XYZ file of C-alpha atoms in Angstrom:
765
model
C 2.378 6.369 33.536
C 0.249 7.336 30.505
C -0.436 5.436 27.268
C -1.257 6.583 23.727
C -2.363 5.045 20.432
C -1.349 6.923 17.246
C -4.312 5.613 15.218
C -6.468 2.499 14.768
C -7.810 0.289 11.904
C -11.030 1.646 10.381
C -12.599 -1.327 8.664
C -14.083 -2.892 11.796
C -13.416 -6.405 13.131
C -15.433 -8.020 10.310
C -14.762 -5.431 7.567
C -18.089 -3.751 8.273
C -16.937 -0.495 6.660
C -15.839 -2.223 3.447
C -19.292 -3.731 2.922
C -21.061 -0.509 3.890
C -18.972 1.514 1.425
C -19.549 -0.910 -1.439
C -23.272 -1.055 -0.715
C -23.405 2.754 -0.768
C -21.396 2.998 -4.001
C -23.711 0.428 -5.621
C -26.706 2.549 -4.504
C -28.047 -0.326 -2.382
C -27.945 1.755 0.795
C -28.146 5.390 1.823
C -25.621 7.878 3.187
C -27.399 7.539 6.542
C -26.798 3.771 6.503
C -23.097 4.333 5.807
C -22.795 6.928 8.564
C -24.484 4.617 11.086
C -22.040 1.769 10.368
C -19.168 4.264 10.613
C -20.389 5.602 13.968
C -20.757 2.069 15.344
C -17.156 1.231 14.365
C -15.830 4.445 15.925
C -17.697 3.959 19.192
C -16.416 0.383 19.428
C -12.821 1.562 18.975
C -13.114 4.337 21.567
C -14.775 2.008 24.074
C -12.099 -0.644 23.615
C -9.232 1.793 24.176
C -10.964 3.418 27.130
C -11.614 0.080 28.842
C -7.965 -0.926 28.303
C -6.881 2.151 30.257
C -5.528 4.226 27.357
C -5.166 7.863 28.392
C -4.582 9.476 24.988
C -7.211 8.046 22.613
C -7.200 9.385 19.032
C -10.225 10.692 17.143
C -10.507 11.780 13.495
C -8.300 8.853 12.431
C -11.400 7.193 10.944
C -11.807 7.948 7.211
C -14.157 6.789 4.477
C -11.188 6.758 2.079
C -8.001 8.153 3.608
C -6.826 10.817 6.035
C -5.145 12.975 3.366
C -8.368 13.140 1.347
C -10.133 14.069 4.599
C -7.672 16.953 4.937
C -8.272 18.009 1.330
C -11.993 18.125 2.162
C -11.309 20.055 5.388
C -9.388 22.656 3.379
C -11.969 22.810 0.573
C -9.185 22.038 -1.935
C -11.451 20.359 -4.492
C -10.185 20.398 -8.104
C -12.568 22.375 -10.361
C -13.552 19.340 -12.461
C -15.721 17.981 -9.611
C -18.097 20.961 -9.718
C -17.790 21.878 -6.037
C -19.300 25.315 -5.433
C -18.717 25.778 -1.704
C -20.247 24.762 1.603
C -19.781 21.538 3.560
C -18.305 18.837 1.302
C -20.672 15.885 0.959
C -19.994 12.239 0.167
C -20.741 12.715 -3.547
C -17.874 15.182 -4.056
C -15.628 13.279 -1.620
C -16.009 9.944 -3.429
C -15.784 11.576 -6.875
C -12.316 12.827 -5.909
C -11.366 9.339 -4.696
C -12.954 7.178 -7.406
C -13.910 9.439 -10.275
C -17.405 9.375 -11.759
C -19.037 8.851 -15.131
C -17.737 12.138 -16.515
C -14.410 12.897 -14.786
C -11.439 10.829 -13.624
C -10.321 10.341 -10.030
C -7.395 12.149 -8.473
C -4.058 10.371 -8.407
C -3.546 7.658 -5.811
C -0.111 6.739 -4.488
C 1.559 4.829 -1.664
C 1.614 6.234 1.866
C 5.378 6.402 2.484
C 6.796 2.842 2.369
C 3.560 1.048 3.319
C 0.955 -0.821 1.291
C -1.603 1.808 2.273
C -2.514 4.487 -0.305
C -3.706 8.072 -0.267
C -5.349 10.424 -2.747
C -2.783 13.042 -3.797
C -3.964 16.660 -3.390
C -3.810 18.758 -6.596
C -2.799 22.285 -5.651
C -1.816 25.542 -7.262
C -1.878 29.315 -6.746
C -5.541 29.547 -7.818
C -6.942 27.162 -5.186
C -9.417 28.905 -2.858
C -9.037 27.207 0.504
C -11.972 27.292 2.911
C -13.110 25.376 5.985
C -15.295 22.863 4.141
C -15.439 19.737 6.320
C -16.094 19.810 10.068
C -15.353 16.102 10.480
C -12.533 16.540 13.035
C -14.723 18.590 15.378
C -17.795 16.427 14.821
C -15.927 13.224 15.696
C -14.425 14.810 18.813
C -17.932 15.792 19.966
C -19.259 12.340 19.057
C -16.665 10.650 21.294
C -17.260 13.161 24.096
C -20.981 12.393 24.025
C -20.033 8.750 24.632
C -17.978 9.768 27.656
C -14.578 9.494 25.961
C -12.261 12.504 25.859
C -10.088 12.048 22.775
C -7.058 13.598 21.123
C -8.204 14.920 17.714
C -5.681 14.043 14.980
C -4.949 16.236 11.946
C -2.460 15.755 9.128
C 0.008 18.565 9.842
C 0.034 21.533 7.449
C 3.602 21.133 6.210
C 3.309 17.375 5.617
C 0.013 17.950 3.787
C 1.631 20.351 1.322
C 4.753 18.224 0.822
C 2.579 15.168 0.114
C 0.664 17.130 -2.560
C 1.453 17.809 -6.210
C 1.097 20.762 -8.528
C -2.248 20.574 -10.345
C -2.355 20.046 -14.098
C -1.417 23.245 -15.871
C 0.547 24.613 -12.900
C 4.265 25.156 -13.441
C 6.361 22.229 -12.197
C 8.580 24.724 -10.418
C 5.637 25.921 -8.310
C 6.546 25.847 -4.612
C 3.764 24.031 -2.761
C 5.018 25.462 0.533
C 4.102 28.927 -0.752
C 0.508 27.908 0.035
C 1.160 27.749 3.796
C -0.207 31.283 4.399
C -3.422 30.196 2.619
C -4.041 26.947 4.502
C -2.988 28.012 8.010
C -6.111 30.187 8.504
C -8.239 27.059 7.965
C -6.128 25.103 10.475
C -6.652 27.972 12.918
C -10.434 27.746 12.468
C -10.403 23.991 13.083
C -8.162 24.278 16.160
C -10.287 27.105 17.571
C -13.447 25.001 17.170
C -11.762 21.996 18.816
C -10.749 24.140 21.794
C -14.291 25.497 22.066
C -15.613 21.919 22.016
C -13.418 21.079 25.019
C -10.335 19.457 23.501
C -7.263 19.697 25.743
C -4.839 17.828 23.465
C -4.392 17.822 19.686
C -2.168 15.568 17.563
C -0.614 16.936 14.366
C 0.949 14.197 12.220
C 4.086 15.458 10.458
C 5.580 12.220 9.069
C 7.592 13.967 6.325
C 10.042 14.969 9.077
C 11.628 11.511 8.771
C 12.522 12.213 5.111
C 15.644 13.910 3.791
C 14.394 17.513 3.818
C 16.274 20.530 2.505
C 16.788 23.509 4.805
C 13.949 25.610 3.387
C 11.479 22.776 4.045
C 12.601 22.514 7.664
C 12.248 26.283 7.946
C 8.653 25.921 6.769
C 7.901 23.922 9.939
C 9.415 26.665 12.093
C 7.383 29.360 10.327
C 4.124 27.393 10.277
C 4.128 26.545 13.977
C 5.180 30.061 14.939
C 2.132 31.271 13.009
C -0.107 28.738 14.791
C 1.366 29.373 18.244
C -1.252 31.816 19.530
C -4.115 29.618 18.269
C -2.563 26.535 19.884
C -2.197 28.371 23.195
C -4.141 26.592 25.930
C -3.856 23.222 24.187
C -1.330 20.455 24.692
C 0.079 19.860 21.215
C 1.640 16.558 20.111
C 3.588 16.488 16.845
C 3.800 12.852 15.756
C 6.385 11.307 13.405
C 6.692 7.693 12.265
C 8.121 5.069 9.870
C 11.851 5.839 10.269
C 14.612 7.581 12.201
C 14.262 11.326 12.298
C 17.419 13.037 10.922
C 19.442 15.125 13.372
C 18.584 18.472 11.721
C 14.884 17.623 11.601
C 15.003 16.555 15.262
C 16.532 19.908 16.135
C 13.836 21.747 14.157
C 10.997 19.658 15.605
C 12.029 19.966 19.235
C 12.356 23.749 18.814
C 8.850 24.311 17.400
C 6.797 26.979 19.128
C 3.527 26.022 20.769
C 4.349 22.296 20.838
C 4.103 20.338 24.093
C 5.014 16.785 23.032
C 6.925 14.865 20.386
C 6.131 11.354 19.110
C 8.795 9.077 17.633
C 8.831 5.642 16.012
C 11.365 3.758 18.140
C 10.834 0.458 16.274
C 11.942 1.533 12.788
C 13.700 4.589 14.177
C 16.115 3.126 16.702
C 18.752 5.802 15.983
C 16.303 8.434 17.221
C 16.961 7.051 20.706
C 20.493 8.421 20.531
C 19.185 11.891 19.636
C 16.755 11.844 22.552
C 19.430 10.671 24.978
C 21.811 13.359 23.725
C 19.300 16.133 24.399
C 15.556 16.496 24.896
C 13.824 19.806 25.685
C 13.100 20.199 29.365
C 9.460 20.075 30.431
C 8.228 18.515 27.171
C 6.501 15.147 26.767
C 8.060 12.242 24.878
C 5.589 9.842 23.251
C 7.769 6.738 22.876
C 6.607 4.453 20.051
C 7.925 1.119 21.316
C 5.006 -1.103 20.208
C 5.235 -1.907 16.486
C 2.248 -0.556 14.548
C 3.303 -2.181 11.271
C 3.786 -5.844 12.101
C 1.926 -8.588 13.946
C 4.626 -9.927 16.252
C 4.185 -9.745 20.002
C 6.183 -7.009 21.697
C 9.329 -7.969 23.597
C 8.189 -6.612 26.956
C 11.584 -6.944 28.621
C 13.402 -5.074 25.834
C 10.723 -2.354 25.612
C 10.700 -1.844 29.366
C 14.481 -1.477 29.346
C 14.219 1.189 26.611
C 11.457 3.030 28.468
C 13.381 3.005 31.756
C 16.398 4.527 30.003
C 14.160 7.250 28.486
C 12.544 7.900 31.838
C 15.945 8.933 33.110
C 16.211 11.471 30.282
C 12.756 13.079 30.158
C 11.384 12.379 33.641
C 8.741 9.944 34.865
C 5.778 12.276 34.420
C 6.750 13.314 30.878
C 7.106 9.852 29.290
C 4.116 8.358 27.443
C 4.115 4.779 26.092
C 2.844 4.680 22.501
C 2.610 2.712 19.289
C 5.307 3.337 16.673
C 2.673 4.551 14.178
C -1.047 4.095 13.529
C -2.305 0.536 14.004
C -4.061 1.013 10.652
C -1.232 -1.055 9.137
C -1.890 -4.184 11.177
C -4.848 -6.582 11.521
C -7.687 -5.829 13.942
C -8.011 -8.553 16.586
C -6.318 -11.904 17.197
C -9.484 -13.097 18.993
C -11.059 -13.548 15.540
C -8.391 -16.113 14.578
C -10.023 -19.386 15.592
C -8.110 -21.583 13.113
C -4.595 -20.206 13.506
C -2.030 -22.641 14.863
C -1.801 -22.150 18.662
C 1.991 -21.980 18.760
C 2.263 -19.379 15.984
C -0.721 -17.482 17.395
C 1.123 -17.126 20.715
C 3.885 -15.230 18.884
C 1.475 -12.568 17.534
C -0.336 -9.388 18.532
C -2.923 -7.611 16.336
C -4.229 -4.077 16.941
C -6.457 -5.003 19.885
C -3.571 -6.863 21.545
C -1.196 -3.985 20.862
C -3.514 -1.667 22.780
C -3.165 -4.106 25.709
C 0.633 -4.189 25.242
C 0.927 -0.388 25.338
C -1.093 -0.229 28.540
C 0.751 -3.168 30.135
C 4.082 -1.421 29.541
C 2.737 1.872 30.914
C 1.512 0.123 34.074
C 4.791 -1.768 34.500
C 6.699 1.494 34.243
C 4.431 2.912 36.955
C 5.239 -0.024 39.250
C 2.082 -2.050 38.492
C 3.664 -4.854 36.467
C 1.369 -7.742 35.501
C 3.758 -10.594 36.282
C 1.594 -13.268 34.645
C 1.323 -11.271 31.411
C 5.074 -10.582 31.337
C 5.872 -14.285 32.022
C 3.555 -15.401 29.193
C 5.239 -12.870 26.874
C 8.719 -14.178 27.737
C 7.591 -17.793 27.201
C 6.107 -16.983 23.769
C 9.303 -15.236 22.650
C 11.429 -18.183 23.852
C 9.138 -20.608 21.993
C 9.562 -18.649 18.751
C 13.350 -18.521 19.070
C 13.697 -22.264 19.619
C 10.928 -23.652 17.370
C 12.222 -26.115 14.722
C 9.448 -24.839 12.415
C 11.322 -21.580 11.902
C 14.589 -22.927 10.460
C 15.247 -25.007 7.314
C 18.950 -25.703 6.906
C 18.661 -26.597 3.200
C 16.955 -23.286 2.392
C 19.553 -21.309 4.328
C 22.409 -23.036 2.461
C 20.779 -22.405 -0.935
C 20.289 -18.708 -0.116
C 23.868 -18.382 1.159
C 25.141 -19.902 -2.104
C 23.648 -17.002 -4.091
C 26.534 -14.747 -3.148
C 29.096 -14.206 -5.875
C 26.731 -14.045 -8.876
C 24.481 -11.261 -10.156
C 22.149 -13.783 -11.876
C 21.736 -12.012 -15.200
C 20.413 -13.762 -18.301
C 23.232 -14.647 -20.656
C 21.946 -12.646 -23.673
C 21.126 -8.926 -23.848
C 17.518 -7.800 -24.042
C 17.659 -6.713 -27.699
C 18.699 -10.200 -28.863
C 16.114 -11.802 -26.562
C 13.309 -9.646 -27.969
C 14.260 -10.738 -31.508
C 14.107 -14.399 -30.464
C 10.763 -13.847 -28.746
C 9.243 -12.042 -31.733
C 10.155 -14.963 -34.017
C 8.281 -17.251 -31.655
C 5.307 -15.014 -30.729
C 4.812 -13.085 -34.017
C 3.090 -10.122 -32.350
C 1.891 -6.958 -34.153
C 3.352 -3.571 -33.265
C 1.638 -2.068 -30.208
C 0.636 -5.505 -28.883
C -2.307 -5.462 -26.486
C -2.533 -7.323 -23.186
C -4.011 -6.998 -19.714
C -2.230 -7.153 -16.385
C -3.614 -10.458 -15.100
C -6.851 -10.548 -13.147
C -10.391 -10.286 -14.525
C -13.518 -9.378 -12.522
C -14.214 -11.602 -9.555
C -17.956 -12.213 -9.589
C -20.075 -13.039 -6.548
C -20.549 -16.576 -7.910
C -16.816 -17.064 -8.399
C -16.063 -15.929 -4.864
C -18.802 -18.227 -3.539
C -17.320 -21.310 -5.249
C -13.837 -20.500 -4.000
C -15.112 -19.889 -0.470
C -17.108 -23.137 -0.424
C -14.154 -25.114 -1.760
C -11.992 -23.797 1.079
C -14.736 -24.782 3.527
C -14.809 -28.284 1.943
C -18.432 -27.803 0.852
C -17.458 -28.238 -2.826
C -15.452 -31.197 -4.129
C -12.101 -30.650 -5.852
C -13.589 -32.004 -9.078
C -16.461 -29.493 -9.003
C -14.092 -26.675 -8.034
C -11.732 -27.396 -10.954
C -14.732 -27.614 -13.295
C -16.008 -24.199 -12.132
C -12.570 -22.616 -12.492
C -12.127 -24.152 -15.954
C -15.462 -22.679 -17.068
C -14.439 -19.249 -15.748
C -11.051 -19.421 -17.478
C -12.730 -20.426 -20.753
C -15.105 -17.464 -20.448
C -12.163 -15.074 -19.917
C -10.132 -16.589 -22.778
C -13.100 -16.422 -25.168
C -13.768 -12.798 -24.216
C -10.168 -11.810 -24.893
C -10.202 -13.580 -28.272
C -13.498 -11.871 -29.118
C -11.927 -8.518 -28.223
C -8.845 -9.460 -30.306
C -6.318 -8.985 -27.488
C -2.870 -10.242 -28.536
C -1.356 -11.738 -25.362
C -3.918 -13.322 -23.097
C -4.245 -14.011 -19.376
C -6.324 -16.697 -17.656
C -8.000 -14.148 -15.357
C -6.789 -15.656 -12.057
C -10.195 -16.989 -10.931
C -8.509 -19.337 -8.443
C -6.892 -16.436 -6.569
C -8.460 -14.190 -3.970
C -5.236 -12.226 -3.513
C -2.002 -12.218 -5.514
C 0.230 -12.644 -2.460
C -1.997 -14.815 -0.290
C -2.369 -17.336 -3.136
C 1.367 -17.960 -3.351
C 1.979 -17.800 0.371
C -0.575 -20.573 0.916
C 1.575 -22.859 -1.218
C 4.996 -21.946 0.162
C 6.497 -23.312 3.356
C 7.353 -20.839 6.126
C 4.032 -18.973 5.736
C 1.005 -18.880 8.023
C -2.465 -17.547 7.203
C -5.116 -15.738 9.122
C -8.871 -16.049 8.703
C -9.645 -12.398 9.448
C -6.300 -10.583 9.404
C -7.574 -7.942 6.991
C -5.718 -4.666 6.478
C -6.967 -1.648 4.505
C -5.047 -0.869 1.325
C -7.244 1.973 0.004
C -10.923 2.850 0.094
C -12.850 -0.393 0.608
C -9.962 -2.498 -0.692
C -8.646 -4.811 2.026
C -5.819 -7.314 1.837
C -5.020 -10.221 4.116
C -1.231 -10.312 4.288
C 0.375 -13.710 4.795
C 2.640 -14.139 7.809
C 6.217 -15.186 7.059
C 7.371 -16.901 10.251
C 10.131 -19.213 8.972
C 12.445 -20.157 6.104
C 10.654 -20.195 2.713
C 10.625 -22.932 0.070
C 8.282 -24.275 -2.649
C 7.123 -27.858 -1.976
C 5.423 -28.245 -5.396
C 4.315 -26.354 -8.533
C 1.757 -23.624 -7.804
C 0.364 -22.250 -11.085
C 1.440 -24.617 -13.874
C -1.824 -26.594 -13.880
C -3.994 -23.483 -14.424
C -1.671 -21.764 -16.917
C -1.260 -24.905 -19.034
C -5.041 -25.421 -19.002
C -5.584 -21.858 -20.209
C -2.910 -22.165 -22.926
C -4.637 -25.302 -24.234
C -7.772 -23.209 -24.916
C -6.115 -20.782 -27.366
C -3.460 -20.538 -30.045
C -2.526 -17.057 -28.793
C 0.236 -16.581 -26.203
C -1.009 -17.096 -22.637
C 0.869 -15.343 -19.839
C 1.860 -17.330 -16.785
C 1.103 -15.074 -13.805
C 3.369 -14.945 -10.752
C 3.982 -12.527 -7.911
C 7.622 -11.509 -7.525
C 9.704 -12.041 -4.397
C 9.978 -8.363 -3.417
C 6.211 -7.892 -3.655
C 5.498 -11.059 -1.669
C 7.915 -9.746 0.952
C 6.557 -6.191 1.059
C 2.921 -7.321 1.102
C 3.398 -9.813 3.923
C 3.895 -9.544 7.645
C 7.584 -10.443 7.614
C 9.548 -12.248 10.304
C 11.622 -9.788 12.331
C 14.312 -12.233 13.478
C 16.493 -12.008 10.352
C 17.250 -9.272 7.760
C 14.495 -8.746 5.191
C 16.852 -9.302 2.255
C 17.666 -12.825 3.440
C 13.965 -13.700 3.470
C 13.578 -12.128 0.010
C 16.357 -14.284 -1.468
C 14.622 -17.389 -0.120
C 11.347 -16.361 -1.810
C 13.234 -15.619 -5.055
C 14.580 -19.170 -5.182
C 11.059 -20.548 -4.708
C 9.684 -18.377 -7.550
C 12.651 -19.393 -9.750
C 11.551 -23.025 -9.453
C 8.027 -22.024 -10.529
C 9.239 -19.963 -13.520
C 11.265 -22.870 -14.837
C 8.345 -25.292 -14.404
C 6.045 -22.919 -16.308
C 8.541 -22.797 -19.164
C 8.722 -26.605 -19.216
C 4.918 -26.659 -19.248
C 4.806 -24.739 -22.537
C 4.244 -21.205 -21.266
C 6.270 -18.793 -23.402
C 5.323 -15.517 -21.683
C 5.691 -15.285 -17.905
C 4.778 -12.190 -15.881
C 6.478 -11.783 -12.502
C 4.715 -8.869 -10.819
C 6.821 -6.514 -8.721
C 4.023 -4.080 -7.936
C 5.551 -3.318 -4.537
C 9.211 -2.877 -5.443
C 9.075 0.914 -5.155
C 7.050 0.991 -1.955
C 9.780 -0.879 -0.085
C 12.305 1.835 -0.920
C 13.644 3.179 2.391
C 12.588 6.714 3.266
C 16.191 7.885 3.618
C 18.330 8.254 0.482
C 21.413 6.864 2.205
C 19.651 3.474 2.404
C 18.345 3.361 -1.190
C 21.336 1.735 -2.893
C 21.467 -1.279 -0.568
C 17.727 -1.930 -0.853
C 17.619 -1.576 -4.640
C 20.655 -3.822 -5.009
C 19.099 -6.799 -3.201
C 15.547 -6.134 -4.469
C 16.588 -6.012 -8.150
C 18.928 -8.971 -7.635
C 16.033 -10.978 -6.145
C 13.944 -10.352 -9.280
C 16.785 -11.412 -11.592
C 17.249 -14.642 -9.619
C 13.673 -15.676 -10.489
C 14.195 -15.780 -14.260
C 17.935 -16.116 -14.877
C 17.532 -19.736 -16.028
C 14.975 -19.375 -18.853
C 15.629 -19.526 -22.610
C 16.031 -16.379 -24.717
C 12.712 -17.107 -26.451
C 10.775 -17.069 -23.162
C 9.476 -13.556 -22.604
C 9.641 -12.262 -19.022
C 7.213 -9.481 -18.090
C 6.960 -7.554 -14.856
C 4.344 -5.110 -13.607
C 4.491 -2.120 -11.242
C 1.779 0.235 -10.052
C 0.762 3.205 -7.872
C 4.103 4.563 -6.795
C 6.523 7.198 -8.040
C 8.965 5.392 -10.340
C 10.973 8.136 -11.979
C 13.637 8.219 -9.280
C 14.329 4.477 -9.597
C 14.065 4.123 -13.385
C 17.690 2.976 -13.704
C 17.067 0.196 -11.174
C 13.940 -0.801 -13.123
C 16.076 -1.048 -16.262
C 18.603 -3.092 -14.268
C 15.880 -5.672 -13.493
C 16.473 -6.764 -17.112
C 12.859 -7.806 -17.790
C 11.860 -8.206 -21.430
C 8.642 -6.191 -20.964
C 7.463 -3.970 -18.135
C 3.857 -2.835 -17.753
C 3.595 0.109 -15.429
C 0.925 2.426 -14.012
C 0.829 5.712 -15.879
C -2.631 7.107 -16.587
C -3.833 7.940 -13.075
C -0.616 9.783 -12.275
C -1.059 12.183 -15.223
C 1.556 10.322 -17.270
C 4.401 11.441 -14.990
C 6.274 8.288 -15.974
C 6.681 9.540 -19.549
C 8.656 12.555 -18.350
C 11.744 10.417 -17.661
C 11.832 9.373 -21.294
C 11.335 12.972 -22.418
C 14.366 13.813 -20.306
C 16.506 11.380 -22.263
C 16.455 8.061 -20.390
C 16.948 5.317 -22.975
C 14.839 2.191 -22.542
C 15.414 -0.714 -24.912
C 13.081 -3.370 -23.509
C 9.346 -3.618 -24.103
C 7.239 -1.210 -22.058
C 3.510 -0.745 -21.530
C 2.640 2.442 -19.634
C -1.017 2.009 -18.599
C -3.515 3.652 -20.954
C -6.445 3.812 -18.515
C -7.112 3.809 -14.777
C -8.774 0.605 -13.583
C -9.450 1.902 -10.063
C -12.230 4.131 -11.398
C -15.559 2.879 -12.792
C -15.210 5.404 -15.618
C -14.935 3.928 -19.153
C -12.444 5.828 -21.340
C -13.225 6.364 -25.019
C -11.040 4.915 -27.779
C -10.099 8.493 -28.761
C -8.875 9.226 -25.237
C -6.802 6.034 -25.186
C -5.422 6.732 -28.671
C -4.369 10.178 -27.453
C -2.480 8.579 -24.556
C -0.757 6.121 -26.894
C 0.310 8.953 -29.202
C 1.864 10.764 -26.228
C 3.819 7.600 -25.495
C 4.966 7.293 -29.109
C 6.398 10.794 -28.853
C 9.019 9.489 -26.410
C 9.144 5.714 -26.988
C 9.932 3.612 -30.074
C 6.903 1.942 -31.620
C 8.610 -1.449 -31.696
C 8.885 -1.587 -27.863
C 5.519 -0.068 -26.876
C 2.702 -2.231 -25.470
C -0.908 -1.188 -24.893
C -2.509 -2.250 -21.599
C -4.532 -0.971 -18.620
C -2.823 0.440 -15.527
C -3.422 -2.641 -13.381
C -5.437 -5.859 -12.947
C -9.214 -5.846 -13.460
C -10.297 -7.834 -10.392
C -12.051 -4.936 -8.662
C -14.126 -3.925 -11.710
C -17.389 -5.244 -13.151
C -17.673 -6.908 -16.579
C -20.030 -4.105 -17.640
C -17.056 -1.747 -17.193
C -14.279 -4.059 -18.367
C -15.717 -5.144 -21.731
C -16.266 -1.663 -23.233
C -13.008 -0.326 -21.771
C -10.952 -3.174 -23.268
C -12.811 -2.900 -26.583
C -11.922 0.795 -26.727
C -8.313 -0.022 -25.825
C -7.992 -2.562 -28.670
C -9.753 -0.224 -31.116
C -7.297 2.548 -30.188
C -4.306 0.255 -30.769
C -5.656 -0.833 -34.158
C -6.347 2.764 -35.189
C -2.795 3.834 -34.428
C -1.329 0.731 -36.123
C -3.172 1.687 -39.299
C -2.016 5.315 -39.003
C 1.585 4.193 -38.548
C 1.306 1.851 -41.548
C -0.138 4.674 -43.696
C 2.685 6.989 -42.678
C 5.381 4.643 -44.015
């Protein structure tokens, strides 16, 4: 019985790629240094999978930024502003597309389906000249082969690539991206032909958009594309891989009828209904790659349940045509549990990271072939039984409090217009008030102090002193820049979710459970293993300290319940919404303590609300109902004069704008500049928004510093569709990842732009 891994984490067990990328970007190392680190990581991954007995090992899943940008490079689809003139695309052009440079902005970045991973959105139009401009897929296949490992090269499928793209600036919105299929398929043919010549016998084409609600003409595009590729694919075994959800019946029918395709991969963890489609009819003689090991969470597989599922499928597709696989790429989970030397032994026994999931896939494949490892299966059963019965998982008081939430929608008693009046009397802000989103740059020294405090090498007194000095520096800078509503800069926080999880019950933390979010950015998601509550105040001490340093309003900074949920590894033994309600009650306690502590502006970030939206429209209403309700629970008890902000970033928001309004926040700051101001289009189309709103005026994920004229131009575009009395001026997101040499001039230009437009508005009266 064969085994397969869809994809694997790229950062390396100790985030080697992150540090190599940042060293290269800072010009402290060469491209050769970066490529050597990359090759070492790849060879380690291939060796590990090979030694575990994996038959179908992926290649070309490693990326220096993301796999969609790799595909853009492969197709030579570089926007003109980056000055690409042909030939093999180098790292300079590649990273300019991802990060921007001193003269041009980066391409848009958005969420990869409903994950916390991101990709760079291709900008396409009828004028794009596609050409085979990156030979990475072939080079990595040859690299693995030279090491004695025969891999399955992985490409983003042509139809998914186009449907994940957007029309370039200046191209008609009505432009049909699928009309570009005849232009990109010749490049795919060249790549496939080279892979065959290099000795590849299998190829994996990822077509994840098949799990979405696709109209008929989009499904027909798959049929046409694969018919066109059929002769080129001849002689290869071709796997089309899907993941993240059930595949709809019509899409299943289209997929399993594609010409030239040998095998089909399905997510059977999040796509349990797909099982029924397979059992009702699967094409004879084709392979089924059964994704029974969860690629998106860190819980150990239930061997007995998975084996039962696999045995049932074996009866449908045949013993020699069933391949045990992960549900999706292991990119979305942590690398190796072996690195967790401080994790509680009991909780650790309940988990499996990427390295352990490779073992799980192979153990299931061997068991199905009659070579069951009885000791491994017994240990798995014991760990699952321990988790089910552990008293650490259940808190009766928390469960009762969450159950009592039913029957109320938890809205504030007064409408937003009256609340804004009360808040303005208290805050006395100018029109177009300026603020930032929360974090300020995290210097090497700051990280060192925080790290040494955690390691008990720095006393609490010295730690508080260092944090107080950093907060004072950030407050003074904001006053010097004349920003209206200040933040304390969050020097005590490494990560906005980890910080809160460390102080809530029901959470566990890893030492090295890093997961890539985008580029070199890694996050270390907390693990929610049990019922959640707040033992004591979490942020009041720091926020009150910061407020004492200034007469200007100081925002209290919290992460919202939906974001904590979506950016954690969540327990899989109860519905997600029940866990979210528990977190909401904990944050509610913190909001009310901040208000009592004299904080009059409180930001409850829901950066991840949109990314949790289910991929199927039929499931949207239920999710948005409990997600929005969870946010309202957090602040339903505050006074009218307390201003509640929320923040959202790097997703498409237009389709959920009415749910965002229903959150009933007083002010929302929201990413806008990197996505070409798409957000503003909903207001042009007539959506009325009466609360405060701050669409971001510049992209913080690029080192580029925008001029005050550029920012003023953005603000004027906003004023064309939004009332001046509700508009705020702020960056797209927090400033943690930037340097002070970038932040100071950018914020100065932002404040100057706001002042310029205030004076113009005053003159126009």
